[in-house]
Short mmCIF file of C-alpha atoms in Angstrom, two decimals:
data_model
loop_
_atom_site.label_atom_id
_atom_site.label_comp_id
_atom_site.label_asym_id
_atom_site.label_seq_id
_atom_site.Cartn_x
_atom_site.Cartn_y
_atom_site.Cartn_z
CA GLU A 128 17.47 17.05 -9.85
CA VAL A 129 14.55 14.65 -10.18
CA GLN A 130 11.61 16.14 -12.05
CA LEU A 131 8.25 14.59 -12.88
CA LEU A 132 5.89 16.52 -15.12
CA GLU A 133 2.36 15.24 -15.68
CA SER A 134 0.15 16.26 -18.58
CA GLY A 135 -3.01 15.15 -20.33
CA GLY A 136 -5.63 15.98 -17.72
CA GLY A 137 -8.87 17.69 -18.64
CA PHE A 138 -12.63 17.44 -18.81
CA VAL A 139 -14.30 14.27 -20.08
CA GLN A 140 -17.81 12.85 -20.03
CA PRO A 141 -18.67 9.62 -18.18
CA GLY A 142 -17.72 6.62 -20.26
CA GLY A 143 -14.98 8.55 -22.03
CA SER A 144 -11.24 8.01 -22.19
CA LEU A 145 -8.14 10.01 -21.40
CA ARG A 146 -4.40 9.33 -21.46
CA LEU A 147 -2.11 10.90 -18.91
CA SER A 148 1.63 11.27 -19.41
CA CYS A 149 4.45 11.85 -16.96
CA ALA A 150 7.81 13.02 -18.30
CA ALA A 151 10.68 12.08 -16.00
CA SER A 152 14.19 13.49 -15.75
CA GLY A 153 17.11 13.59 -13.35
CA PHE A 154 17.40 9.84 -12.72
CA THR A 155 17.80 6.56 -14.63
CA PHE A 156 14.14 6.11 -15.45
CA SER A 157 14.32 2.45 -16.51
CA SER A 158 15.82 1.42 -13.16
CA TYR A 159 12.85 2.45 -11.05
CA ALA A 160 9.26 1.41 -10.57
CA MET A 161 6.72 4.18 -11.03
CA SER A 162 3.18 4.71 -9.82
CA TRP A 163 0.09 6.82 -10.25
CA VAL A 164 -1.63 8.15 -7.13
CA ARG A 165 -4.81 10.20 -7.21
CA GLN A 166 -6.60 12.59 -4.89
CA ALA A 167 -10.28 13.41 -5.29
CA PRO A 168 -11.28 16.99 -4.39
CA GLY A 169 -11.10 17.43 -0.62
CA LYS A 170 -10.21 13.76 -0.10
CA GLY A 171 -7.16 11.69 0.74
CA LEU A 172 -4.55 9.97 -1.39
CA GLU A 173 -5.42 6.77 -3.26
CA TRP A 174 -2.87 4.54 -4.97
CA VAL A 175 -4.02 3.74 -8.51
CA SER A 176 -1.43 1.73 -10.45
CA GLY A 177 2.23 0.73 -10.40
CA ILE A 178 4.71 -0.59 -12.95
CA SER A 179 8.16 -2.10 -12.48
CA GLY A 180 11.22 -0.60 -14.10
CA SER A 181 12.37 -2.92 -16.84
CA ASP A 182 10.22 -6.05 -16.89
CA MET A 183 7.03 -3.95 -17.05
CA ASN A 184 5.04 -5.88 -14.47
CA THR A 185 1.92 -3.90 -13.60
CA TYR A 186 -0.36 -3.72 -10.59
CA ASP A 187 -3.69 -1.95 -10.19
CA ALA A 188 -6.07 -0.97 -7.43
CA ASP A 189 -9.37 -2.85 -7.53
CA SER A 190 -11.19 0.45 -8.17
CA VAL A 191 -9.56 0.82 -11.60
CA LYS A 192 -8.79 -2.76 -12.59
CA GLY A 193 -9.95 -3.51 -16.12
CA ARG A 194 -10.46 0.19 -16.92
CA PHE A 195 -7.04 1.80 -16.44
CA THR A 196 -3.75 0.66 -17.99
CA ILE A 197 -0.37 1.84 -16.78
CA SER A 198 2.57 1.67 -19.19
CA ARG A 199 5.95 3.22 -19.76
CA ASP A 200 8.35 4.01 -22.58
CA ASN A 201 11.85 3.81 -21.15
CA SER A 202 13.34 5.20 -24.37
CA LYS A 203 11.32 8.39 -23.83
CA ASN A 204 11.55 8.47 -20.01
CA THR A 205 7.78 8.70 -19.92
CA LEU A 206 5.07 7.05 -17.83
CA TYR A 207 1.49 6.75 -19.06
CA LEU A 208 -1.95 6.05 -17.68
CA LEU A 209 -4.67 5.16 -20.16
CA MET A 210 -8.04 5.63 -18.53
CA ASN A 211 -11.12 4.08 -20.17
CA SER A 212 -14.75 3.88 -19.09
CA LEU A 213 -14.27 6.90 -16.88
CA ARG A 214 -16.71 7.48 -14.03
CA VAL A 215 -17.67 10.59 -12.09
CA GLU A 216 -15.83 9.13 -9.09
CA ASP A 217 -12.56 9.09 -11.07
CA THR A 218 -12.49 12.89 -10.81
CA ALA A 219 -9.22 13.72 -9.06
CA VAL A 220 -5.77 15.20 -9.30
CA TYR A 221 -3.52 12.45 -10.64
CA TYR A 222 0.09 12.40 -9.46
CA CYS A 223 2.90 10.33 -10.87
CA ALA A 224 5.45 9.21 -8.33
CA LYS A 225 8.84 7.54 -8.44
CA VAL A 226 8.96 4.38 -6.36
CA GLU A 227 12.10 3.67 -4.34
CA SER A 228 12.95 0.05 -3.51
CA TRP A 229 9.41 -1.03 -4.47
CA ASN A 230 8.46 0.53 -1.17
CA TYR A 231 7.88 4.26 -0.89
CA PHE A 232 7.25 7.24 -3.14
CA ASP A 233 10.27 9.52 -2.95
CA TYR A 234 9.45 12.03 -5.68
CA TRP A 235 6.10 13.34 -6.88
CA GLY A 236 4.97 15.40 -9.83
CA GLN A 237 2.78 18.48 -9.45
CA GLY A 238 -0.34 16.61 -10.55
CA THR A 239 -2.84 16.93 -13.38
CA LEU A 240 -6.59 17.37 -12.84
CA VAL A 241 -9.06 14.98 -14.42
CA THR A 242 -12.72 15.99 -14.26
CA VAL A 243 -15.39 13.48 -15.27
CA SER A 244 -18.80 15.07 -15.59
CA SER A 245 -21.81 15.22 -17.87
CA SER B 154 -9.34 -0.72 2.69
CA ALA B 155 -7.34 2.30 3.78
CA LEU B 156 -5.01 2.41 6.74
CA THR B 157 -6.63 4.07 9.77
CA GLN B 158 -5.49 7.51 10.90
CA PRO B 159 -7.17 10.08 13.16
CA ALA B 160 -8.93 12.73 11.11
CA SER B 161 -7.32 15.59 13.00
CA VAL B 162 -4.78 16.45 15.67
CA SER B 163 -3.70 19.78 17.10
CA GLY B 164 -0.97 21.23 19.24
CA SER B 165 0.58 24.49 20.31
CA PRO B 166 3.93 25.75 19.04
CA GLY B 167 6.79 23.97 20.76
CA GLN B 168 4.70 20.98 21.78
CA SER B 169 4.93 17.44 20.41
CA ILE B 170 2.20 15.50 18.69
CA THR B 171 1.88 11.91 17.51
CA ILE B 172 -0.20 10.60 14.63
CA SER B 173 -1.04 6.90 14.54
CA CYS B 174 -1.59 4.71 11.51
CA THR B 175 -3.16 1.30 12.01
CA GLY B 176 -3.02 -1.44 9.44
CA THR B 177 -3.05 -5.23 9.44
CA SER B 178 -0.71 -8.19 9.22
CA SER B 179 -0.93 -7.86 5.43
CA ASP B 180 0.68 -4.44 5.30
CA ILE B 181 2.24 -2.47 8.16
CA GLY B 182 2.37 -5.52 10.39
CA ILE B 183 4.45 -7.64 8.06
CA TYR B 184 6.85 -5.19 6.48
CA ASN B 185 9.14 -2.46 7.76
CA TYR B 186 7.93 -0.43 4.80
CA GLY B 187 5.86 2.28 6.48
CA SER B 188 6.22 5.77 5.05
CA TRP B 189 4.78 9.19 5.82
CA TYR B 190 3.97 12.15 3.59
CA GLN B 191 3.30 15.81 4.31
CA GLN B 192 0.95 17.76 2.06
CA HIS B 193 0.33 21.48 2.22
CA PRO B 194 -2.83 22.86 0.56
CA GLY B 195 -2.59 22.86 -3.22
CA LYS B 196 0.80 21.14 -3.19
CA ALA B 197 2.04 17.67 -4.03
CA PRO B 198 2.78 15.27 -1.17
CA LYS B 199 6.33 15.23 0.18
CA LEU B 200 8.07 12.19 1.67
CA ILE B 201 9.13 12.82 5.28
CA ILE B 202 9.65 9.30 6.70
CA TYR B 203 10.47 6.01 4.96
CA ASP B 204 11.14 2.47 6.18
CA VAL B 205 9.24 3.29 9.39
CA SER B 206 11.81 5.62 10.93
CA ASN B 207 14.23 7.03 8.33
CA ARG B 208 14.27 10.68 7.26
CA PRO B 209 15.21 11.70 3.70
CA PRO B 210 17.91 14.34 3.35
CA GLY B 211 16.61 17.81 4.14
CA VAL B 212 13.74 16.70 6.38
CA SER B 213 13.85 18.21 9.85
CA TYR B 214 15.03 16.05 12.76
CA ARG B 215 11.80 17.12 14.49
CA PHE B 216 10.02 14.44 12.43
CA SER B 217 10.41 10.87 13.68
CA GLY B 218 8.71 7.56 13.04
CA SER B 219 8.20 4.28 14.85
CA LYS B 220 6.18 1.09 14.63
CA SER B 221 4.66 -1.39 17.02
CA GLY B 222 2.93 -4.42 15.58
CA SER B 223 0.51 -3.21 12.91
CA THR B 224 0.55 0.42 14.00
CA ALA B 225 3.00 3.01 12.73
CA SER B 226 3.39 6.40 14.35
CA LEU B 227 4.68 9.80 13.30
CA THR B 228 5.87 12.19 15.99
CA ILE B 229 6.52 15.86 15.36
CA SER B 230 8.41 17.59 18.14
CA GLY B 231 8.84 21.32 18.70
CA LEU B 232 5.75 22.14 16.62
CA GLN B 233 6.09 25.08 14.28
CA ALA B 234 3.48 26.98 12.32
CA GLU B 235 4.89 25.60 9.06
CA ASP B 236 4.09 22.05 10.21
CA GLU B 237 0.38 22.74 9.73
CA ALA B 238 -0.55 20.40 6.89
CA ASP B 239 -2.17 17.07 6.06
CA TYR B 240 -0.19 13.94 6.87
CA TYR B 241 -0.61 10.54 5.23
CA CYS B 242 0.87 7.16 6.08
CA SER B 243 1.42 4.46 3.48
CA SER B 244 2.47 0.83 3.27
CA TYR B 245 3.20 -1.77 0.64
CA THR B 246 0.95 -4.83 0.99
CA THR B 247 1.15 -8.57 0.48
CA SER B 248 -1.15 -8.13 -2.54
CA SER B 249 1.58 -6.17 -4.36
CA THR B 250 -0.38 -2.95 -3.98
CA TRP B 251 0.01 0.14 -1.84
CA LEU B 252 -2.34 1.54 0.77
CA PHE B 253 -2.62 5.06 2.13
CA GLY B 254 -4.18 6.21 5.35
CA GLY B 255 -7.18 8.51 5.20
CA GLY B 256 -5.02 11.47 6.20
CA THR B 257 -4.67 13.55 9.36
CA LYS B 258 -5.08 17.32 9.42
CA LEU B 259 -2.60 18.90 11.80
CA THR B 260 -3.57 22.26 13.25
CA VAL B 261 -0.97 24.36 15.03
CA LEU B 262 -2.89 26.44 17.55
#
């Protein structure tokens, strides 16, 4: 059974940093691209970042480019999102998602809440 | 920018509804990569349609998808109370990014 478990969310002041983790199990982690998708309170889904399985190519939404860094440790079956220079508008539930065929998101974690506020 | 979906749709139990998702030639229009997600309040999104019209195992046959040009559509037939949720479309893009629609709130009357 595929499981994705996010952690690392919390409260941070504007300009601060936070690192999210997503522990994966139930599939060959290194064979699949992974992504982070966020959802601000009461708003829709927004794709944030993606990373390929083994060659570690990364892609970011313009809204986070230069501030967020997606990475993965295939030996630990773990996906990360390092978030720097956080803004109030980054407040959201952050989901990690498994990417199938570099196309759609077939499994999602339960999400972790990041709150950026002074 | 986001794919365009209606903010809300509604229907009575047993009826059918269709949700549209309009993109451009850089996303939905160029790929057969459209997907749809169902999200109940406080829950994570769940994949219900991929590659425009395919259902993952365990998803009801009442959910179907199609595409014409740069517009994808999700149809739910035989509406049930449990179908009340938010629905999002998504597409990979020529910029190697993904886009989501703004979401559609389905109300079962």
